[in-house]
PDB file of C-alpha atoms and ligand atoms in Angstrom:
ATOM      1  CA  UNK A 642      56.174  -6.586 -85.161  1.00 69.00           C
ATOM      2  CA  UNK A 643      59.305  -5.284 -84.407  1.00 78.00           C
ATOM      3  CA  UNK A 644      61.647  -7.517 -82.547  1.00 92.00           C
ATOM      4  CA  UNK A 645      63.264  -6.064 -79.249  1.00 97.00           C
ATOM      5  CA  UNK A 646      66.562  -7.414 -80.185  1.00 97.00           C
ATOM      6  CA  UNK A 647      67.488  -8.129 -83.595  1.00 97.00           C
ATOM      7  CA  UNK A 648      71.098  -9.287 -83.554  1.00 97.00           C
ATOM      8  CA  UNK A 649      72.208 -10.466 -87.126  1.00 97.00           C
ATOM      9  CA  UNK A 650      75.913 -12.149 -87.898  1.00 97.00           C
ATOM     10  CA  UNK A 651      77.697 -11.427 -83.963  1.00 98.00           C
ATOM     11  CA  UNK A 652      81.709 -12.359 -83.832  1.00 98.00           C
ATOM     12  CA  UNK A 653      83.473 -11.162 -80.412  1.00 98.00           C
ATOM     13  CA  UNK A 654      87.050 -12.693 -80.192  1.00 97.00           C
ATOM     14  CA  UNK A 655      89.402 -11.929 -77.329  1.00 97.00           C
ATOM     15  CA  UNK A 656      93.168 -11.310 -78.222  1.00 94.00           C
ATOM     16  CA  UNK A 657      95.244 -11.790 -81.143  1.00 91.00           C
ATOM     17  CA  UNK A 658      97.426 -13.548 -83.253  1.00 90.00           C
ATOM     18  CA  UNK A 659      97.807 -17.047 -81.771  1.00 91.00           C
ATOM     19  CA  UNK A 660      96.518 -16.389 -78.684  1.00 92.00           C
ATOM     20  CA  UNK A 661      93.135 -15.305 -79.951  1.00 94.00           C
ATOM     21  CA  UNK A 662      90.081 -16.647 -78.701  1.00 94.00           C
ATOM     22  CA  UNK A 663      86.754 -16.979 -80.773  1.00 96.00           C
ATOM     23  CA  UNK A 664      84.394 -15.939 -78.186  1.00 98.00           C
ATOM     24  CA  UNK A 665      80.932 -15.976 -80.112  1.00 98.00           C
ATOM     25  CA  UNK A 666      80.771 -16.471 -84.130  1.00 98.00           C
ATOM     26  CA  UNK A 667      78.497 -15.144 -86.276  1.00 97.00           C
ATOM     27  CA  UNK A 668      75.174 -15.459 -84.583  1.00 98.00           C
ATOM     28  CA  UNK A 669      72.220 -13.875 -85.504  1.00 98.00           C
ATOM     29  CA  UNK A 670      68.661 -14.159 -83.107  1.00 97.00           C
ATOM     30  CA  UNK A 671      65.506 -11.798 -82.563  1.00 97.00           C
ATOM     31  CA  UNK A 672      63.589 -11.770 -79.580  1.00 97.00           C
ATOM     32  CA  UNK A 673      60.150 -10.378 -79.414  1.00 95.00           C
ATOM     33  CA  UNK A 674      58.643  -8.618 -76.587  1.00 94.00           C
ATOM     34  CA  UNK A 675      57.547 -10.778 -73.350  1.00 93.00           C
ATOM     35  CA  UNK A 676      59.573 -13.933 -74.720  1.00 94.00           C
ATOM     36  CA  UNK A 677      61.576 -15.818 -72.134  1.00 95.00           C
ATOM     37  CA  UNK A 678      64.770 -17.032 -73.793  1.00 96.00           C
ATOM     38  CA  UNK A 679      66.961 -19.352 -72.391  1.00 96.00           C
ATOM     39  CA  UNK A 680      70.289 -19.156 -73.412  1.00 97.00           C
ATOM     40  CA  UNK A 681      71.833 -22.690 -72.524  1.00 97.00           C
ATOM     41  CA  UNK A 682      75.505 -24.312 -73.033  1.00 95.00           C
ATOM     42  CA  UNK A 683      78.328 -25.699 -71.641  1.00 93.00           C
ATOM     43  CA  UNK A 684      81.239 -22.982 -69.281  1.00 93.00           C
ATOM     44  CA  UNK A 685      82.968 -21.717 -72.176  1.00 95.00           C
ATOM     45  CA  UNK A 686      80.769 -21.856 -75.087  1.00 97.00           C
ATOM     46  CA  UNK A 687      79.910 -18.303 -75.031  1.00 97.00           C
ATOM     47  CA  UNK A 688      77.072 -17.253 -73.408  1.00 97.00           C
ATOM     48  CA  UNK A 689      78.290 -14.372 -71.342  1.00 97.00           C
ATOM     49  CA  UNK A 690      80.241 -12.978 -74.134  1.00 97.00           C
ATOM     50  CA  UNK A 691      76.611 -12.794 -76.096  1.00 98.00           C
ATOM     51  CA  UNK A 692      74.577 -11.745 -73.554  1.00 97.00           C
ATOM     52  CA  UNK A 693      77.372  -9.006 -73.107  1.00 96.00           C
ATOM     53  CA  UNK A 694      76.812  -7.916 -76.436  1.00 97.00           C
ATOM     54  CA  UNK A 695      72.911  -7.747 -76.468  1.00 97.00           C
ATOM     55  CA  UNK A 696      73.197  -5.821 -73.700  1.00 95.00           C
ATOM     56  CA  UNK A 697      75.140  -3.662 -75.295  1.00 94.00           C
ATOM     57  CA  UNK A 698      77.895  -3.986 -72.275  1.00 92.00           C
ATOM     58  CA  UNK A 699      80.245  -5.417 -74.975  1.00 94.00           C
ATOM     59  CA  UNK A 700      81.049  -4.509 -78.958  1.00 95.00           C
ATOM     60  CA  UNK A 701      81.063  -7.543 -81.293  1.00 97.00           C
ATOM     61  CA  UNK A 702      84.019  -7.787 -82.984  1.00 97.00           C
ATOM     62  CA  UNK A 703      81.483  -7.688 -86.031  1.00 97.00           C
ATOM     63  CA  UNK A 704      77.902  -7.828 -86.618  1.00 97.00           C
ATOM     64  CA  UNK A 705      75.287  -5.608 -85.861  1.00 97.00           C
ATOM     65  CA  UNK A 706      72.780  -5.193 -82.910  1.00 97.00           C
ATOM     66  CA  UNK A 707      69.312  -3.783 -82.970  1.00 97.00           C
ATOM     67  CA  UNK A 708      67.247  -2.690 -79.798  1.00 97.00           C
ATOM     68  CA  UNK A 709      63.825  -1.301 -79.768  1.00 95.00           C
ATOM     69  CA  UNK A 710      64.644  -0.690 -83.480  1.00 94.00           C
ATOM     70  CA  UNK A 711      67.898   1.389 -82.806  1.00 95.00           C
ATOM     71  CA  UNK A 712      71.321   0.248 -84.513  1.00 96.00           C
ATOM     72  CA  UNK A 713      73.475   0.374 -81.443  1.00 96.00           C
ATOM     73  CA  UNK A 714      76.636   0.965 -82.955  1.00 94.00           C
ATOM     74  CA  UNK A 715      75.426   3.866 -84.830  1.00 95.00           C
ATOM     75  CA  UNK A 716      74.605   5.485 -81.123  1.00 95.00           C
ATOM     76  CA  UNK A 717      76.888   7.944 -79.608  1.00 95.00           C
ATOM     77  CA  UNK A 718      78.200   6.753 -76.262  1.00 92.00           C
ATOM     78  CA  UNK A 719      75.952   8.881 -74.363  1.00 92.00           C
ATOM     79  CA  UNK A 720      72.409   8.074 -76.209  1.00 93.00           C
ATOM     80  CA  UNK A 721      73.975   4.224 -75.725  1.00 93.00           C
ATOM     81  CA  UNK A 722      73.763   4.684 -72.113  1.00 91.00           C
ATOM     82  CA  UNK A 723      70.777   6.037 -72.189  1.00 90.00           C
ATOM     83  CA  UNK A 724      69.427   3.397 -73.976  1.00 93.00           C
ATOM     84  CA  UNK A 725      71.162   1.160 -71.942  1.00 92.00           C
ATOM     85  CA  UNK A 726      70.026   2.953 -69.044  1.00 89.00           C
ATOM     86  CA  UNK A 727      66.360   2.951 -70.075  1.00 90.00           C
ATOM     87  CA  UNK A 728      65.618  -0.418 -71.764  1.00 94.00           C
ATOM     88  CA  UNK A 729      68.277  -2.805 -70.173  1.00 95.00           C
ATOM     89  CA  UNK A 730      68.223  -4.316 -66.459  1.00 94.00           C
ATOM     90  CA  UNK A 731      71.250  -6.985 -66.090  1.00 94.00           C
ATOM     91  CA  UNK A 732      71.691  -9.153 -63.167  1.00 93.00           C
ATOM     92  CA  UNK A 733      75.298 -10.061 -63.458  1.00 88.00           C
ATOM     93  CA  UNK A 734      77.092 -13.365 -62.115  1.00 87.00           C
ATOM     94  CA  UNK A 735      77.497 -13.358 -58.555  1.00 85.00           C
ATOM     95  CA  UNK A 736      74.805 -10.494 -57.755  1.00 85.00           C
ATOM     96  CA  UNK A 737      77.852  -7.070 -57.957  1.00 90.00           C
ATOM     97  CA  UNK A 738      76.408  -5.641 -54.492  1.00 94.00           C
ATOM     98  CA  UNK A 739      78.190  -2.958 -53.205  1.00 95.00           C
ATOM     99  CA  UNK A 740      79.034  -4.357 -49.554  1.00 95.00           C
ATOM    100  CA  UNK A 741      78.876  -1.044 -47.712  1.00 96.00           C
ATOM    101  CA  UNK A 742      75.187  -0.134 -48.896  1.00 96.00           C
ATOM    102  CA  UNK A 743      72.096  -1.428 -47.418  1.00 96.00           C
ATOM    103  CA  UNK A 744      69.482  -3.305 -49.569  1.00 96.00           C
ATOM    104  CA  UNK A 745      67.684  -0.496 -50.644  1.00 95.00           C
ATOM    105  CA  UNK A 746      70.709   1.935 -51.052  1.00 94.00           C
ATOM    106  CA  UNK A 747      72.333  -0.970 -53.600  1.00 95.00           C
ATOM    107  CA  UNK A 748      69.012  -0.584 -54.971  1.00 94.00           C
ATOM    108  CA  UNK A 749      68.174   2.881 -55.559  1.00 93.00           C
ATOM    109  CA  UNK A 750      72.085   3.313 -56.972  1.00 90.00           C
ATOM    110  CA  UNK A 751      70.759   2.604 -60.219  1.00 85.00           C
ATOM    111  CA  UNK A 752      68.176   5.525 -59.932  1.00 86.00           C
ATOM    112  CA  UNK A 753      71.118   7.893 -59.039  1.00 79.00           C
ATOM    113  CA  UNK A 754      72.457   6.888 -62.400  1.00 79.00           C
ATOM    114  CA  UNK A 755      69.384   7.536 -64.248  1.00 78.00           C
ATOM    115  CA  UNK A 756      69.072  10.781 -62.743  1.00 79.00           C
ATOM    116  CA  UNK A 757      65.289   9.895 -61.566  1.00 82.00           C
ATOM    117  CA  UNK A 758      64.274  11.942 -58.892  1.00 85.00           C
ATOM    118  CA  UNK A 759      65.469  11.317 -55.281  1.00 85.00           C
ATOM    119  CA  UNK A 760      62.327  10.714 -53.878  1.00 86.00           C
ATOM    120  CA  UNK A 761      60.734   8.352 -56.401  1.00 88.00           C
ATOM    121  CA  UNK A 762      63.855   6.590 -56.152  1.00 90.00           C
ATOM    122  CA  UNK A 763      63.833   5.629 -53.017  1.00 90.00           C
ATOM    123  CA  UNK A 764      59.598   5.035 -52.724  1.00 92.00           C
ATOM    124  CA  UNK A 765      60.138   2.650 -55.742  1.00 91.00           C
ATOM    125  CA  UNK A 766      63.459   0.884 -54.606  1.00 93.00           C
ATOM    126  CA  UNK A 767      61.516   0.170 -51.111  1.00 94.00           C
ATOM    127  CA  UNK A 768      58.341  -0.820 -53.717  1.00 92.00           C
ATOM    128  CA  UNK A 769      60.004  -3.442 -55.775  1.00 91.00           C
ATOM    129  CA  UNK A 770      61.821  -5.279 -52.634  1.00 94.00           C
ATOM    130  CA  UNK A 771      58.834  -4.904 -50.917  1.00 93.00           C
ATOM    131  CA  UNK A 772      57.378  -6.769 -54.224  1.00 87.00           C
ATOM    132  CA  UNK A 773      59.979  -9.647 -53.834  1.00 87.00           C
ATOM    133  CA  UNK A 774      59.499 -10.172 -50.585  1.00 88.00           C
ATOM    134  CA  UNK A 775      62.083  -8.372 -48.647  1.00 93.00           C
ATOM    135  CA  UNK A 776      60.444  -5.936 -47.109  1.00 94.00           C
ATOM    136  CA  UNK A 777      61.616  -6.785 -43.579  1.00 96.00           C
ATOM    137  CA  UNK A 778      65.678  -6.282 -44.851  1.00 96.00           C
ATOM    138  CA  UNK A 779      65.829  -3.201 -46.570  1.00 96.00           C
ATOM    139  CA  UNK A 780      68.021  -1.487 -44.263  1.00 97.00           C
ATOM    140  CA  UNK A 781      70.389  -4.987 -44.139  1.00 97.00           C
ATOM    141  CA  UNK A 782      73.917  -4.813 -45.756  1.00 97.00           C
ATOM    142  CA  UNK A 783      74.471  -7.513 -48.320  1.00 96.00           C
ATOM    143  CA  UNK A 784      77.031  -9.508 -45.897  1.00 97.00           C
ATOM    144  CA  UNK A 785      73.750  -9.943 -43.532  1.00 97.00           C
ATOM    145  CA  UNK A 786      71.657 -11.459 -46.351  1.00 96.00           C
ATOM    146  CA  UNK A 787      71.153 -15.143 -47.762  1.00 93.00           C
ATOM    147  CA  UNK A 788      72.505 -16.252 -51.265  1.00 91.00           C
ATOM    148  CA  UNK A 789      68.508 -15.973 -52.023  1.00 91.00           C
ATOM    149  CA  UNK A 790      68.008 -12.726 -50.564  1.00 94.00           C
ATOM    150  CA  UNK A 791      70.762 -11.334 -52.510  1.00 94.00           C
ATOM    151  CA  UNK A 792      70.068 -12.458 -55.528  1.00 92.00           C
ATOM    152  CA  UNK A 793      66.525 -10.873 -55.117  1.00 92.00           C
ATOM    153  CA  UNK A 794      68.387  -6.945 -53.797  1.00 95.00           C
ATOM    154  CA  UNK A 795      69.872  -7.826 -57.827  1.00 94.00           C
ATOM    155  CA  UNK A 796      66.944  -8.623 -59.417  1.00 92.00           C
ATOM    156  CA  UNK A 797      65.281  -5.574 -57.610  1.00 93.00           C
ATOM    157  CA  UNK A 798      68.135  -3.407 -59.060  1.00 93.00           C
ATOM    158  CA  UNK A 799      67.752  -4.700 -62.336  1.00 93.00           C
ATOM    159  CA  UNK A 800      63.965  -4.275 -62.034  1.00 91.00           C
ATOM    160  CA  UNK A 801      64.058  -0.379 -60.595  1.00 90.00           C
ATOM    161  CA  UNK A 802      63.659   0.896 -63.768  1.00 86.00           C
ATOM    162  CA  UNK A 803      61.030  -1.002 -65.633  1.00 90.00           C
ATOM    163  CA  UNK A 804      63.380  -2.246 -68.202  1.00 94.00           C
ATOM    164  CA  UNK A 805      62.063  -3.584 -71.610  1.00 96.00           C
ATOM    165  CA  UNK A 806      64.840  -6.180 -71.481  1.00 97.00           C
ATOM    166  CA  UNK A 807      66.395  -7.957 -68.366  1.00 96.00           C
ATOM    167  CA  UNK A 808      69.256 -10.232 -68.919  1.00 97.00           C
ATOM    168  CA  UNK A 809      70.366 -12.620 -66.099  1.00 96.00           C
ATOM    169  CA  UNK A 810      73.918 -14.415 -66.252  1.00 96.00           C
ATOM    170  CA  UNK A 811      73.730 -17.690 -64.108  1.00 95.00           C
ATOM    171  CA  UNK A 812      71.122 -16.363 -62.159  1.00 93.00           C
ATOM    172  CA  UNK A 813      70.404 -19.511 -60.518  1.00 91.00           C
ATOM    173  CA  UNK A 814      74.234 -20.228 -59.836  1.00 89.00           C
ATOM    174  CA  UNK A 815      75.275 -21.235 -56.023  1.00 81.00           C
ATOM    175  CA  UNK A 816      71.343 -21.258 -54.943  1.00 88.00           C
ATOM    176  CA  UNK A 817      69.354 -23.944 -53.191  1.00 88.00           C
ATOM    177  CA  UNK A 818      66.041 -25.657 -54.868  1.00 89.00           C
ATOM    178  CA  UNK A 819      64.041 -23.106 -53.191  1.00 88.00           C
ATOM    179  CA  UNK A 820      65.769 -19.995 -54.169  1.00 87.00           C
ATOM    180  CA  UNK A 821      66.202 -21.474 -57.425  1.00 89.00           C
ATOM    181  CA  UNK A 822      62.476 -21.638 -57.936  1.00 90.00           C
ATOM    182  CA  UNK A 823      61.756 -18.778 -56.709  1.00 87.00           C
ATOM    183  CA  UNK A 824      64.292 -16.824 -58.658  1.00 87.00           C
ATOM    184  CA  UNK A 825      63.210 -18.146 -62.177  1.00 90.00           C
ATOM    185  CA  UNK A 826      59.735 -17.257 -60.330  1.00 90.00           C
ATOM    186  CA  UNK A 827      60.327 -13.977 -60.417  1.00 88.00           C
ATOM    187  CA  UNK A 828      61.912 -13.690 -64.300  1.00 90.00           C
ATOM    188  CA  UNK A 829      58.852 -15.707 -65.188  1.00 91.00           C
ATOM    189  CA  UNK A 830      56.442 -13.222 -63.547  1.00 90.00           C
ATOM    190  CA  UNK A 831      58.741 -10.378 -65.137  1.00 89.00           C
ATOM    191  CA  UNK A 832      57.865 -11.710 -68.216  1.00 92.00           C
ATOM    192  CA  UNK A 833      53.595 -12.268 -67.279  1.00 91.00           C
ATOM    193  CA  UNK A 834      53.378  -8.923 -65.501  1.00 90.00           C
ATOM    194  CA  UNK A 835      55.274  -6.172 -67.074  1.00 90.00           C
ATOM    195  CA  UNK A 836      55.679  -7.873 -70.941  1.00 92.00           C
ATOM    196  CA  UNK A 837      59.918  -7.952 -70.305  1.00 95.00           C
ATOM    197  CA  UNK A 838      61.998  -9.785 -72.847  1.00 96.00           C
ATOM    198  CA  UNK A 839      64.197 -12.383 -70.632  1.00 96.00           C
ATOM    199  CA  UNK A 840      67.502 -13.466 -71.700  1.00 97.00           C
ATOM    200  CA  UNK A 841      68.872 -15.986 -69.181  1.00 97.00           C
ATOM    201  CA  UNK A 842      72.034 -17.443 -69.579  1.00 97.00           C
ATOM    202  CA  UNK A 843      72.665 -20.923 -67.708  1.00 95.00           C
ATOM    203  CA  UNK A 844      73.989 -24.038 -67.690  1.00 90.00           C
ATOM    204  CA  UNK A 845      71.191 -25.670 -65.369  1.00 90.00           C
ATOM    205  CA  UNK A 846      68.705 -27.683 -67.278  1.00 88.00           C
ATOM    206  CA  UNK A 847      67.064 -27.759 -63.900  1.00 88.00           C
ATOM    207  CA  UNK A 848      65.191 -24.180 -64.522  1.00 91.00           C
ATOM    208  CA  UNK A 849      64.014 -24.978 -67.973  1.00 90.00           C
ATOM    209  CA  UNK A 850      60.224 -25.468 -67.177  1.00 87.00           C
ATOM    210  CA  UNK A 851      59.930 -21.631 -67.218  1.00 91.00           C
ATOM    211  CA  UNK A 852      61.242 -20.497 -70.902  1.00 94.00           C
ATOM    212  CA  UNK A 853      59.434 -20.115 -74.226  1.00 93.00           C
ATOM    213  CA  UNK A 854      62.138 -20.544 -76.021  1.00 95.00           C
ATOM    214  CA  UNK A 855      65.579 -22.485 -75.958  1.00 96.00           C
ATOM    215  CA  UNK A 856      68.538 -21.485 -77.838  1.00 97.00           C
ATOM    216  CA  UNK A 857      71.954 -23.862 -77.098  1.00 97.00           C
ATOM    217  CA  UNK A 858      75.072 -22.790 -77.710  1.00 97.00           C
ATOM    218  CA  UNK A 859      78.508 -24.445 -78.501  1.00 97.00           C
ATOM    219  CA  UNK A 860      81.885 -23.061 -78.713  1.00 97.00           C
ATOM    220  CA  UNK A 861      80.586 -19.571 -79.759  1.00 97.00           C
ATOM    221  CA  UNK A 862      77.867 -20.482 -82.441  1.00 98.00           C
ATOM    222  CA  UNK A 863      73.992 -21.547 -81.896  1.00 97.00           C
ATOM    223  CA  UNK A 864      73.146 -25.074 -81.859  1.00 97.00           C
ATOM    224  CA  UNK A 865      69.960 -25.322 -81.798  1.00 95.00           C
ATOM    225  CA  UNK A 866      66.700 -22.684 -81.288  1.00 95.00           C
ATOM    226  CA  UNK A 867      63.398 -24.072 -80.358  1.00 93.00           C
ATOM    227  CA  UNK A 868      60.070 -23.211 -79.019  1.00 90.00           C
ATOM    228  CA  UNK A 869      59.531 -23.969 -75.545  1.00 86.00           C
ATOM    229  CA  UNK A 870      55.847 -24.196 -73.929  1.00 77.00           C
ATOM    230  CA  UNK A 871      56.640 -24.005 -70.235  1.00 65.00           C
ATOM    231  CA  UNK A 872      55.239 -26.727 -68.992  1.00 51.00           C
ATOM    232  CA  UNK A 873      53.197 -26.878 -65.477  1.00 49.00           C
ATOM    233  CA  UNK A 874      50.837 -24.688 -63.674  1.00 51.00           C
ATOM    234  CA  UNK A 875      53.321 -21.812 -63.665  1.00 54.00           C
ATOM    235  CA  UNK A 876      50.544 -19.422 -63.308  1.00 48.00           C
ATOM    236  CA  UNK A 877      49.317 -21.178 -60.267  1.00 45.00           C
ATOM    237  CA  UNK A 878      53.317 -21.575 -58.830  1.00 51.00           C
ATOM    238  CA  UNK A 879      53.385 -17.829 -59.272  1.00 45.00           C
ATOM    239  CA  UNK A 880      50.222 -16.899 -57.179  1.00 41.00           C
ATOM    240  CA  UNK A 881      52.220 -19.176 -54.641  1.00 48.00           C
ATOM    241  CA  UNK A 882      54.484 -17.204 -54.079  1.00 47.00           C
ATOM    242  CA  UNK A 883      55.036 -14.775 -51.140  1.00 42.00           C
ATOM    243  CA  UNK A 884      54.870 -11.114 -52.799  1.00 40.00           C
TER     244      UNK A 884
HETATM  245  P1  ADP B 530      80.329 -18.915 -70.969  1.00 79.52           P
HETATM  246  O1  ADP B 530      79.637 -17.765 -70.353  1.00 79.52           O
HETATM  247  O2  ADP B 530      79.459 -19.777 -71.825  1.00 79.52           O
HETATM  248  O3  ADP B 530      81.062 -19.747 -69.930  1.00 79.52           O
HETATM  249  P2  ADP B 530      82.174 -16.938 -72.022  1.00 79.52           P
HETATM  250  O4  ADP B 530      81.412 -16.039 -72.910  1.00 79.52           O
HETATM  251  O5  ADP B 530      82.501 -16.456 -70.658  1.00 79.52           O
HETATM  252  O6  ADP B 530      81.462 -18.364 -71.968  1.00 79.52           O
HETATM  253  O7  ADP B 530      83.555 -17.307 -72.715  1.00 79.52           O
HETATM  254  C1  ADP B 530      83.658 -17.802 -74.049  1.00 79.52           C
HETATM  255  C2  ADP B 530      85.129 -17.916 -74.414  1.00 79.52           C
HETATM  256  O8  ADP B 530      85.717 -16.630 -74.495  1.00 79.52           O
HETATM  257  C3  ADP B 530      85.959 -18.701 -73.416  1.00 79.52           C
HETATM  258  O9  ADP B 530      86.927 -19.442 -74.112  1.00 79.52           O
HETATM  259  C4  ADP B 530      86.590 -17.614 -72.577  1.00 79.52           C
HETATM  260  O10 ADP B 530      87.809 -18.047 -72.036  1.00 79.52           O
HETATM  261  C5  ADP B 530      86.795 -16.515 -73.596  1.00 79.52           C
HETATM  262  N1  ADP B 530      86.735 -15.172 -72.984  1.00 79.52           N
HETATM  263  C6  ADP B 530      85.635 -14.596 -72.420  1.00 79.52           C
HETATM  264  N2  ADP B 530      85.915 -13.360 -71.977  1.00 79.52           N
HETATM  265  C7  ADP B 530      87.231 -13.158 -72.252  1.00 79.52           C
HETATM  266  C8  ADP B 530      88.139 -12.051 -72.047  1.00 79.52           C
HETATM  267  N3  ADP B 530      87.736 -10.915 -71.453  1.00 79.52           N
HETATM  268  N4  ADP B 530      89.414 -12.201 -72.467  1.00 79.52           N
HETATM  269  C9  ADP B 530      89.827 -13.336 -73.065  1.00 79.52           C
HETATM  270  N5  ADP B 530      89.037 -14.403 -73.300  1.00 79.52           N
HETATM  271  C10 ADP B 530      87.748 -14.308 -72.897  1.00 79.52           C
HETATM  272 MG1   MG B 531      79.318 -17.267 -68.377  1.00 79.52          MG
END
């Protein structure tokens, strides 16, 4: 089968001369469909910088990156962003809503950049925070919403398009136990539901319990890649949870 992502022998370095920095060094990982990958190491070792570059947001320094079966860098920048466009939902750090837009307008942006049509934009932007539970603030501007509730107007965003791949970058950063669970909730369901290849990118050993896979990373190269069987009813956790 062929993997989703196929990265093989990634190097991004910042700078030059003395002051360069070694971002990420010479990793190579595939990730099949519906996998749950946990990207875990200390502030600084990397992670953002790689999950950057799988998602084809950044260009290694060297290396080469395959998606869907496509080698990016042989992509002209317009069939990138459309594969980009396409395949790839990110949820950055610190959830990048536009203050001035509503829920469902920061939402249904995306769609306006994928050119779907404006009615199906805004019938599935209202459907997926609808799905997440927000139903009752889609006409709220991100200043009027919780940590929680904004994380979930990014994960809707990221979700609008029915990506093959979503990558999250601290997702669970500055949220309380509850929105924590119910934020890896939703990437775990992501994964059950619609088959998505996760990628999330933490330091918090807390939200483990919800990845098939655990790669560590340290000062730019991979540590360590193992098989992870969430443990716990997840299933069950999931079914808990207030769609
Ligand atoms: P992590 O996400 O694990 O905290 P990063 O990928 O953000 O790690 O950073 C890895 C290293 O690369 C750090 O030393 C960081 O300072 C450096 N770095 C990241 N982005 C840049 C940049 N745009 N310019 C210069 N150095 C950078
Ligand atoms: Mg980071």
């Amino acid at each position: 089968m062929t993997p989703v992502i196929e990265a093989h022998d990634l190097s991004r370095s910042f700078g030059k001369g003395t002051t360069e920095v070694l971002a990420v060094t010479q990793v190579s990982l595939r990730i099949g469909a519906g996998e749950l990958l946990m990207l875990m190491g200390p502030s600084g070792s990397g992670k953002t910088t790689l999950l950057a570059m799988l998602g084809c947001i950044l260009k290694p320094s060297s290396g080469r990156i395959r998606v869907l079966g496509k080698e990016v860098s042989a992509l002209s920048s317009r069939a990138l962003a459309r594969l980009r466009g396409e395949t790839i939902g990110f949820v950055f750090q610190g959830f990048n809503l536009l203050s001035a837009l509503t829920a469902w307008e920061n939402v249904a942006l995306v769609g306006d950049f994928l050119k779907m049509r404006p009615g199906n934009i805004r019938s599935r932007a209202v459907e997926m925070l609808k799905k997440i539970g927000l139903g009752h603030r889609i006409h709220h501007l991100p200043a009027d919403l919780s940590a929680g509730e904004k994380q979930r107007v990014a994960f809707a965003r990221a979700l609008l398009n029915s990506p093959r791949i979503l990558l999250a970058d601290e997702p669970t950063a500055n949220l309380d136990a509850d929105n924590r669970d119910m934020v890896v909730g939703l990437l775990r369901q992501a994964v059950e539901e619609q088959n998505v290849s996760v990628i999330i990118a933490t330091h918090d050993e807390r939200i483990q319990r919800v990845a098939d896979r655990i790669v560590r990373m340290e000062d730019g190269q991979l540590t360590d890649d193992r098989k992870h069987p969430p443990s716990g009813p997840i299933g069950a956790r999931i079914a808990q949870m207030d769609p």
